[in-house]
Coordinates of N, CA and C in Angstrom, one line a residue:
M1 N 1.0 -1.2 0.2 CA 0.2 -0.1 0.5 C 1.6 1.4 -0.2
Q2 N 1.5 1.0 0.7 CA 2.4 2.6 0.6 C 3.4 2.9 -0.4
L3 N 3.5 1.3 -1.3 CA 4.5 1.9 -2.5 C 3.5 2.4 -3.3
S4 N 2.1 2.2 -3.2 CA 1.1 2.2 -3.9 C 0.8 4.3 -3.8
V5 N 0.9 3.9 -2.4 CA 0.8 5.6 -2.6 C 2.3 6.8 -3.2
T6 N 3.3 5.7 -3.1 CA 4.5 6.7 -3.2 C 4.9 6.9 -4.8
L7 N 4.2 5.9 -5.5 CA 4.2 6.0 -7.2 C 2.8 6.8 -7.4
L8 N 2.2 7.2 -7.1 CA 0.9 8.1 -7.4 C 1.6 9.3 -6.7
A9 N 2.2 9.5 -5.6 CA 2.5 10.8 -5.4 C 3.7 11.2 -6.6
L10 N 4.4 10.5 -6.8 CA 5.7 10.6 -8.3 C 4.8 10.6 -9.5
F11 N 4.2 10.6 -9.6 CA 3.2 10.5 -10.5 C 2.1 11.8 -11.0
A12 N 1.8 12.4 -9.6 CA 1.0 13.5 -9.8 C 1.9 14.9 -10.1
A13 N 3.2 14.6 -9.4 CA 4.2 15.7 -9.3 C 4.3 15.9 -10.5
A14 N 5.0 14.2 -11.4 CA 5.4 14.3 -12.5 C 4.5 15.6 -13.6
V15 N 3.2 14.9 -13.4 CA 2.2 15.3 -14.2 C 1.9 16.9 -14.4
S16 N 2.4 17.5 -12.7 CA 2.1 18.7 -12.8 C 3.3 19.6 -13.3
S17 N 4.2 19.2 -13.0 CA 5.9 19.7 -13.2 C 5.6 20.2 -15.0
T18 N 5.2 18.9 -15.6 CA 4.8 18.8 -17.1 C 3.7 20.2 -17.5
A19 N 2.5 20.0 -16.4 CA 1.4 20.9 -16.6 C 1.5 22.6 -16.8
V20 N 2.9 22.9 -16.2 CA 2.6 24.4 -15.3 C 3.8 24.4 -15.8
P21 N 4.5 25.1 -17.2 CA 6.0 25.4 -17.4 C 6.6 26.4 -17.0
R22 N 7.8 26.3 -16.7 CA 8.5 27.5 -16.1 C 7.7 29.4 -17.0
A23 N 7.9 29.8 -16.8 CA 7.7 31.4 -17.2 C 9.1 31.6 -18.4
S24 N 8.5 32.1 -19.3 CA 10.0 32.5 -20.1 C 10.9 33.1 -20.0
S25 N 12.0 33.3 -19.9 CA 12.6 34.4 -19.8 C 13.4 35.6 -21.1
K26 N 12.2 35.3 -21.9 CA 13.0 35.5 -23.2 C 11.8 36.9 -23.3
C27 N 12.3 37.5 -24.8 CA 10.9 39.3 -24.5 C 9.7 37.8 -25.3
H28 N 8.3 38.7 -24.9 CA 7.5 37.9 -25.5 C 6.5 39.1 -25.1
T29 N 5.4 39.1 -26.3 CA 4.1 40.0 -26.6 C 3.5 39.5 -25.1
P30 N 2.9 40.5 -24.0 CA 2.0 40.3 -23.0 C 0.6 39.8 -23.6
G31 N 0.0 40.6 -24.2 CA -1.3 40.4 -24.9 C -1.5 41.4 -25.9
S32 N -2.7 41.4 -26.9 CA -3.7 42.0 -27.1 C -3.1 43.5 -27.3
K33 N -3.3 43.7 -26.3 CA -3.7 45.2 -26.0 C -1.9 46.6 -26.3
Y34 N -1.0 45.1 -26.7 CA 0.1 45.3 -26.6 C 0.8 45.6 -28.5
K35 N -0.6 45.2 -29.2 CA -0.2 45.4 -30.4 C -1.3 46.6 -31.1
G36 N -0.5 46.5 -31.9 CA -0.9 47.8 -32.7 C 0.1 49.2 -33.5
Y37 N -0.6 49.9 -33.8 CA 0.3 50.9 -34.2 C 1.1 52.3 -33.6
M38 N 2.4 52.3 -33.7 CA 3.3 53.7 -32.8 C 2.9 54.9 -32.9
A39 N 2.3 55.6 -32.4 CA 1.7 57.3 -32.7 C 2.3 58.1 -31.8
T40 N 2.1 59.3 -32.2 CA 2.3 60.5 -31.1 C 0.5 61.3 -30.6
F41 N 0.5 62.1 -30.0 CA -0.7 62.6 -30.0 C -0.5 63.5 -30.0
P42 N -0.3 64.8 -31.2 CA -0.6 66.2 -31.6 C -1.1 67.1 -30.2
G43 N -0.7 67.5 -29.5 CA -1.4 68.8 -28.9 C -2.1 68.6 -27.5
G44 N -1.7 67.0 -27.2 CA -2.0 66.7 -26.1 C -3.0 65.5 -25.6
F45 N -2.8 65.0 -24.6 CA -3.7 64.0 -23.5 C -4.1 64.0 -22.5
V46 N -5.1 63.8 -22.3 CA -4.9 63.8 -20.7 C -4.5 62.0 -20.4
G47 N -3.6 62.3 -19.3 CA -3.0 61.2 -18.7 C -1.7 60.8 -19.6
M48 N -1.9 61.7 -21.1 CA 0.3 61.5 -21.4 C 1.0 62.3 -20.9
F49 N 2.4 61.7 -20.4 CA 3.2 62.5 -19.7 C 4.0 62.6 -20.5
E50 N 3.5 64.1 -19.5 CA 5.2 65.8 -20.8 C 6.4 65.8 -19.5
R51 N 6.8 65.9 -20.6 CA 8.5 66.1 -19.6 C 9.1 67.3 -20.3
T52 N 9.2 68.1 -19.3 CA 10.6 69.3 -19.8 C 11.3 69.3 -18.7
N53 N 12.6 70.3 -19.0 CA 13.8 70.8 -18.1 C 14.2 71.0 -16.6
V54 N 12.9 70.9 -16.3 CA 12.5 71.7 -15.2 C 11.0 70.8 -14.8
D55 N 10.3 70.3 -15.3 CA 9.2 69.7 -14.9 C 8.7 68.6 -15.3
I56 N 7.4 67.7 -14.4 CA 7.0 67.0 -15.0 C 5.2 66.7 -14.7
S57 N 4.9 66.9 -16.0 CA 3.2 67.0 -15.7 C 2.3 66.4 -16.9
F58 N 1.0 66.8 -16.6 CA 0.2 66.3 -17.9 C -0.5 67.2 -18.4
I59 N -1.0 66.6 -20.1 CA -1.3 67.5 -20.5 C -2.5 67.4 -20.7
T60 N -3.5 68.5 -20.8 CA -4.8 68.4 -20.0 C -5.4 68.7 -21.5
T61 N -5.3 69.0 -22.8 CA -5.6 68.4 -23.9 C -6.2 67.3 -24.6
V62 N -8.1 67.0 -24.5 CA -8.6 65.9 -24.5 C -9.5 66.1 -26.5
D63 N -8.6 64.8 -26.9 CA -9.5 65.0 -28.0 C -8.7 63.1 -28.8
P64 N -9.5 62.5 -28.4 CA -9.5 61.4 -28.6 C -9.4 61.0 -30.1
S65 N -9.6 61.4 -31.0 CA -9.3 61.5 -31.9 C -8.1 61.7 -33.1
K66 N -7.2 62.1 -31.9 CA -5.8 62.9 -32.6 C -4.5 61.8 -32.5
W67 N -4.6 60.9 -31.9 CA -3.6 60.0 -32.3 C -3.1 60.0 -33.8
V68 N -1.8 60.2 -33.9 CA -1.5 59.8 -35.8 C 0.1 59.2 -35.2
A69 N -0.2 58.2 -36.3 CA 1.2 57.2 -36.3 C 2.0 57.6 -37.1
V70 N 3.4 56.9 -36.9 CA 4.8 57.6 -37.1 C 4.7 56.4 -38.5
G71 N 5.5 56.8 -39.8 CA 5.4 55.9 -40.6 C 7.1 55.6 -40.7
L72 N 7.5 54.8 -41.7 CA 8.7 54.4 -42.5 C 9.1 54.7 -44.1
N73 N 10.0 55.3 -43.7 CA 10.5 55.3 -45.3 C 11.1 54.4 -46.1
K74 N 11.2 54.6 -47.1 CA 12.4 53.5 -47.9 C 13.8 53.1 -47.5
S75 N 14.4 53.8 -46.1 CA 15.5 53.7 -45.7 C 15.5 53.2 -44.4
K76 N 13.9 53.0 -44.0 CA 13.4 52.3 -43.0 C 14.4 53.1 -41.9
Q77 N 13.6 54.3 -41.9 CA 13.6 55.6 -40.7 C 12.9 55.8 -40.6
V78 N 12.4 55.8 -39.1 CA 10.7 56.6 -38.6 C 10.8 57.9 -39.0
T79 N 9.5 57.9 -39.7 CA 9.8 59.4 -40.1 C 7.8 59.7 -39.3
Y80 N 7.6 61.3 -39.4 CA 6.1 61.6 -38.9 C 6.0 62.6 -39.6
G81 N 4.9 62.7 -40.5 CA 4.0 63.3 -41.2 C 4.4 63.9 -42.7
A82 N 5.0 62.8 -43.5 CA 6.1 62.5 -43.9 C 4.5 61.7 -45.4
G83 N 3.9 61.2 -44.8 CA 3.1 60.6 -46.2 C 3.6 58.4 -45.4
D84 N 4.4 58.4 -44.9 CA 5.2 57.4 -45.1 C 4.2 56.2 -44.7
P85 N 4.3 55.5 -45.5 CA 3.3 54.0 -45.1 C 3.7 54.0 -43.4
L86 N 2.2 53.3 -43.2 CA 2.4 52.9 -41.2 C 2.9 51.5 -41.0
F87 N 3.2 50.8 -39.8 CA 4.1 49.6 -40.0 C 3.1 49.1 -38.6
K88 N 2.9 47.8 -38.4 CA 2.4 47.4 -36.8 C 3.2 46.8 -36.1
V89 N 3.1 47.1 -35.0 CA 4.0 46.9 -33.5 C 3.9 46.1 -32.9
E90 N 4.3 45.3 -32.0 CA 4.1 44.7 -30.5 C 4.8 45.1 -30.0
F91 N 4.8 45.7 -28.0 CA 5.9 45.9 -27.4 C 6.1 44.5 -26.9
Q92 N 7.0 44.0 -26.5 CA 7.6 43.0 -26.1 C 8.1 43.3 -24.8
E93 N 7.8 42.3 -23.5 CA 7.9 42.3 -22.1 C 9.3 41.6 -22.0
C94 N 10.4 41.6 -21.5 CA 11.9 41.3 -22.0 C 11.9 41.0 -20.3
P95 N 11.5 40.1 -19.0 CA 11.7 39.5 -18.1 C 13.1 40.0 -17.2
K96 N 13.9 39.6 -18.4 CA 15.6 39.7 -17.1 C 15.8 40.8 -17.4
V97 N 15.3 42.0 -18.2 CA 15.7 43.2 -17.9 C 15.8 43.9 -16.6
P98 N 16.9 43.9 -16.2 CA 16.4 45.0 -14.7 C 15.3 46.3 -14.8
G99 N 14.4 45.7 -13.7 CA 13.5 47.0 -13.2 C 12.1 46.7 -14.2
D100 N 11.8 45.3 -15.0 CA 10.8 45.0 -14.8 C 10.0 44.5 -13.8
A101 N 8.8 44.7 -13.6 CA 7.8 45.0 -12.9 C 6.3 44.5 -13.1
P102 N 5.7 43.7 -14.0 CA 4.5 43.4 -14.8 C 3.5 43.1 -13.7
D103 N 3.9 43.4 -12.1 CA 2.8 43.3 -11.5 C 2.0 44.7 -11.1
V104 N 2.9 45.4 -11.4 CA 2.2 47.2 -11.9 C 2.3 47.0 -13.0
K105 N 2.3 46.3 -14.1 CA 2.1 46.8 -15.5 C 3.1 48.5 -16.2
W106 N 4.1 47.9 -15.7 CA 5.3 48.5 -15.5 C 6.6 47.5 -16.3
Y107 N 6.4 47.4 -17.9 CA 7.3 46.6 -18.5 C 8.5 46.9 -18.9
K108 N 10.0 46.1 -18.6 CA 11.0 46.7 -19.4 C 10.5 45.6 -20.9
G109 N 11.5 46.3 -22.2 CA 11.2 45.0 -23.0 C 11.8 46.1 -24.7
R110 N 10.8 45.2 -25.5 CA 11.3 46.1 -26.9 C 10.1 46.5 -27.8
I111 N 10.4 46.7 -28.5 CA 9.6 47.1 -29.4 C 9.4 46.4 -31.1
I112 N 9.0 45.1 -31.5 CA 9.2 44.3 -32.7 C 8.1 45.1 -33.8
V113 N 8.4 45.2 -35.1 CA 7.9 45.4 -36.0 C 6.9 43.6 -36.3
S114 N 5.7 43.9 -36.3 CA 5.0 42.1 -35.9 C 5.2 41.4 -37.0
G115 N 5.7 40.4 -36.9 CA 5.5 39.4 -38.1 C 6.9 39.1 -38.6
T116 N 8.0 39.7 -37.3 CA 8.9 40.2 -38.1 C 10.1 40.0 -36.9
N117 N 11.8 39.8 -37.5 CA 12.5 40.0 -36.0 C 13.5 41.3 -36.3
N118 N 12.1 42.3 -36.3 CA 12.9 43.5 -37.0 C 12.2 44.5 -35.9
C119 N 13.2 45.3 -35.1 CA 13.1 46.3 -34.0 C 13.2 47.5 -34.0
V120 N 12.5 48.5 -33.6 CA 12.4 49.8 -33.5 C 13.6 50.1 -32.5
T121 N 14.7 51.3 -33.3 CA 15.4 51.0 -32.8 C 16.6 52.4 -32.7
V122 N 16.6 52.9 -31.5 CA 17.7 54.4 -31.8 C 18.5 54.1 -32.5
S123 N 18.7 54.9 -33.9 CA 20.4 55.0 -34.9 C 21.7 55.5 -34.2
N124 N 20.9 56.4 -33.2 CA 22.1 57.3 -32.4 C 22.3 57.2 -31.1
P125 N 22.5 56.2 -30.2 CA 22.2 56.1 -29.0 C 23.1 56.6 -28.4
N126 N 24.5 56.5 -28.4 CA 25.4 56.9 -27.9 C 25.8 58.3 -28.1
G127 N 24.8 59.3 -29.4 CA 25.3 60.1 -29.6 C 24.6 61.0 -28.6
S128 N 24.2 62.7 -29.2 CA 23.6 63.8 -28.1 C 22.0 64.2 -29.1
Q129 N 21.2 64.5 -28.1 CA 20.0 65.0 -28.9 C 20.2 65.4 -29.7
P130 N 19.2 66.0 -30.7 CA 17.9 64.5 -31.2 C 18.6 62.7 -31.1
Y131 N 17.8 62.3 -30.8 CA 18.1 60.9 -30.9 C 16.8 60.6 -32.2
F132 N 17.4 59.1 -33.2 CA 16.4 58.7 -34.1 C 16.0 57.6 -34.5
L133 N 14.9 57.2 -34.5 CA 14.3 55.7 -34.9 C 14.8 55.2 -36.7
E134 N 15.1 53.6 -36.3 CA 15.3 53.4 -37.6 C 14.7 51.8 -37.1
I135 N 14.9 51.3 -38.1 CA 14.2 49.7 -38.2 C 15.0 48.8 -38.4
K136 N 16.0 48.0 -37.5 CA 16.9 47.2 -37.9 C 16.7 45.8 -36.8
K137 N 17.4 44.8 -37.8 CA 17.6 43.2 -36.9 C 17.2 43.2 -35.3
C138 N 16.7 42.7 -35.4 CA 16.5 42.8 -33.4 C 17.8 41.8 -32.9
G139 N 18.4 42.4 -31.8 CA 19.7 42.1 -30.9 C 19.0 40.9 -29.7
D140 N 20.0 40.9 -28.7 CA 19.9 39.6 -27.8 C 17.9 39.4 -27.7
D141 N 17.6 38.3 -27.5 CA 15.9 38.3 -27.3 C 15.3 37.9 -25.7
T142 N 16.5 38.0 -25.1 CA 16.7 38.0 -23.8 C 16.8 39.6 -22.7
I143 N 17.8 39.9 -23.0 CA 18.2 41.4 -23.0 C 18.9 42.2 -23.8
P144 N 17.7 43.0 -24.9 CA 18.3 43.8 -25.8 C 19.0 44.7 -26.0
P145 N 20.0 45.2 -26.2 CA 20.7 46.7 -26.7 C 20.2 47.3 -26.0
A146 N 21.0 48.7 -25.3 CA 20.4 49.4 -25.0 C 19.4 50.3 -26.1
S147 N 19.8 50.6 -27.4 CA 19.5 50.6 -28.7 C 18.3 50.5 -29.1
Q148 N 17.8 49.4 -28.6 CA 16.2 48.9 -28.5 C 16.2 48.5 -27.4
Q149 N 16.0 48.8 -26.1 CA 15.4 49.2 -24.6 C 14.1 50.0 -24.7
W150 N 12.9 49.6 -24.5 CA 11.9 50.5 -24.1 C 11.2 50.3 -22.8
E151 N 10.2 51.3 -22.6 CA 9.5 51.0 -21.0 C 8.0 51.3 -21.8
W152 N 7.0 50.3 -21.0 CA 5.7 50.8 -21.0 C 5.1 50.3 -19.9
G153 N 4.4 51.8 -19.4 CA 4.1 51.9 -17.9 C 2.5 52.8 -18.2
N154 N 2.2 52.2 -17.0 CA 0.9 53.0 -17.1 C 0.8 53.8 -15.8
D155 N 1.6 54.6 -15.0 CA 1.9 55.5 -14.2 C 0.9 56.8 -14.6
F156 N 1.2 57.4 -16.1 CA 0.4 58.4 -16.5 C -0.4 57.8 -18.0
G157 N -0.8 57.2 -18.1 CA -1.3 56.2 -19.0 C -0.9 55.4 -19.4
D158 N -1.3 54.4 -20.2 CA -0.3 53.8 -21.4 C 0.8 54.5 -22.0
V159 N 2.1 54.5 -21.7 CA 3.0 55.2 -22.5 C 4.1 54.2 -22.7
V160 N 4.9 54.9 -23.6 CA 5.9 54.5 -24.0 C 6.9 55.4 -24.1
F161 N 8.4 54.8 -24.2 CA 9.7 55.5 -23.9 C 10.4 54.5 -24.1
W162 N 11.8 55.4 -24.6 CA 13.2 54.9 -25.1 C 13.9 54.5 -23.9
R163 N 14.7 53.7 -23.6 CA 15.1 53.6 -22.1 C 16.0 54.8 -21.7
G164 N 16.4 54.7 -23.1 CA 17.7 56.3 -23.0 C 19.1 55.2 -22.3
K165 N 20.5 56.4 -23.3 CA 21.8 55.5 -22.5 C 22.3 54.9 -21.8
S166 N 21.4 56.0 -20.4 CA 22.0 55.5 -19.1 C 20.6 54.1 -19.0
K167 N 19.7 53.9 -19.8 CA 18.9 52.9 -19.0 C 17.8 53.3 -18.5
E168 N 17.5 54.7 -17.6 CA 16.5 55.3 -16.8 C 15.9 56.7 -17.4
D169 N 16.5 56.8 -18.7 CA 16.3 58.5 -18.9 C 14.6 58.5 -19.3
E170 N 14.3 57.6 -19.5 CA 12.6 58.0 -20.2 C 12.5 58.9 -21.0
I171 N 13.4 58.4 -22.2 CA 13.2 59.5 -23.2 C 12.4 59.7 -24.4
G172 N 11.0 60.4 -24.1 CA 10.0 60.7 -25.1 C 10.3 60.8 -26.9
Y173 N 9.5 61.7 -28.0 CA 9.5 62.6 -28.8 C 9.8 63.8 -28.5
T174 N 10.1 64.2 -28.6 CA 10.0 66.3 -28.6 C 9.4 66.8 -29.3
I175 N 8.7 67.8 -28.4 CA 7.2 68.6 -28.9 C 8.2 69.9 -28.9
D176 N 6.9 70.6 -29.5 CA 7.1 72.2 -29.4 C 6.4 72.9 -28.7
D177 N 6.3 74.6 -28.5 CA 5.2 74.4 -27.8 C 3.5 74.8 -27.7
Q178 N 3.4 74.1 -29.0 CA 1.8 73.2 -29.4 C 1.6 71.9 -28.8
S179 N 2.9 71.2 -27.8 CA 2.6 69.7 -27.9 C 2.8 68.8 -29.6
N180 N 3.0 69.8 -30.1 CA 3.4 68.7 -32.1 C 5.0 68.1 -31.9
P181 N 4.6 66.6 -32.6 CA 6.2 66.4 -32.9 C 7.0 67.1 -33.4
V182 N 8.7 67.5 -32.9 CA 9.5 68.2 -34.1 C 10.0 67.0 -34.4
T183 N 10.6 67.4 -36.1 CA 11.1 67.0 -36.9 C 11.9 67.4 -37.5
E184 N 13.1 66.2 -38.1 CA 14.1 66.6 -38.3 C 13.7 67.6 -40.3
S185 N 14.1 68.7 -40.5 CA 13.9 69.3 -41.1 C 14.6 68.8 -42.7
G186 N 13.8 68.4 -43.8 CA 13.9 67.8 -45.3 C 13.8 66.5 -44.8
T187 N 13.9 65.7 -44.1 CA 13.3 64.2 -43.7 C 12.4 64.1 -43.4
H188 N 11.6 64.4 -42.3 CA 10.7 64.3 -41.7 C 11.2 63.1 -40.4
R189 N 12.0 63.0 -40.5 CA 12.8 61.6 -39.4 C 11.7 62.6 -37.9
I190 N 11.1 61.5 -37.0 CA 10.9 62.3 -35.8 C 12.0 62.3 -34.7
E191 N 12.1 63.5 -33.7 CA 13.4 63.6 -33.2 C 12.6 63.1 -31.6
L192 N 13.9 62.5 -31.2 CA 13.7 62.4 -29.8 C 14.4 62.5 -28.8
G193 N 14.1 63.0 -27.5 CA 15.2 63.9 -26.9 C 14.0 64.7 -26.1
C194 N 14.5 65.1 -24.3 CA 14.2 65.9 -23.7 C 14.5 66.7 -23.1
D195 N 15.5 67.1 -23.6 CA 16.5 68.5 -23.4 C 15.8 69.6 -23.0
Q196 N 14.6 69.8 -23.7 CA 13.6 71.5 -23.9 C 12.1 70.6 -23.1
S197 N 11.7 69.8 -23.7 CA 10.2 69.3 -23.5 C 9.9 67.9 -24.5
C198 N 9.3 66.9 -23.8 CA 8.5 66.1 -24.7 C 8.1 65.3 -24.1
A199 N 7.0 64.1 -25.1 CA 5.9 63.4 -24.7 C 6.0 62.4 -25.4
S200 N 4.9 60.9 -24.3 CA 5.4 59.8 -24.5 C 4.5 59.2 -26.3
F201 N 5.6 58.1 -26.7 CA 4.5 57.2 -27.6 C 3.2 56.5 -27.3
G202 N 2.2 55.7 -28.0 CA 1.5 55.4 -27.7 C 1.4 54.0 -29.0
I203 N 1.2 52.8 -27.8 CA 0.5 51.5 -29.2 C -0.8 51.6 -29.0
V204 N -1.4 51.7 -30.6 CA -3.0 52.1 -30.0 C -3.3 51.4 -31.7
P205 N -4.7 50.4 -31.3 CA -4.8 50.0 -32.5 C -5.8 51.3 -33.8
K206 N -5.8 50.7 -35.1 CA -6.1 51.1 -35.8 C -6.8 52.3 -35.7
S207 N -8.2 51.6 -35.0 CA -9.5 52.2 -35.0 C -9.3 53.3 -34.1
K208 N -8.4 54.0 -33.4 CA -8.0 55.1 -32.7 C -6.9 56.1 -33.4
L209 N -6.7 55.6 -35.2 CA -6.0 56.7 -35.3 C -6.6 58.1 -36.2
N210 N -5.8 58.8 -36.2 CA -6.4 60.5 -37.2 C -6.5 59.9 -38.4

């Protein structure tokens, strides 16, 4: 009888370990909420995080139809206002990146182009502001390179930032005094940087785009 109970216990333990796999340490998309188009919110949005060189605040203008997606030119550079094709992305949580806190929905990770092994990448991560974005092959799928490390947080709404050179900077796109995205003259490449003022990206479904 004792032998039968022991065998039953071992069998149950084996089934349990098979049925409940360990959580993956690789980057993965947490759910459908984290899929959509990488977008800006010209003019502001309640819950959007705005940062200046002296303050952190909310933008108070509300217009839920004003999400404007960034585009991708033929050189795989991310643009704004140029009429370039849109592209779908997914934010992926990378559990091994230090600071990841999924219990409060504050994720560290990367942004991939849906259906590919390509990532939204800062092209000049070691340079000075402004920074620019391009699409390049993803690096390590456990701890991405600094140029491909992003944050998703919900303290100020569902916001997305590049982590920056120090991986603690939370850098968004540069905005002018009307809270509109700033672009490079002649190329329409969207500029990133918070030396003056910046705002967060969002990842939103097509139904929310202007």
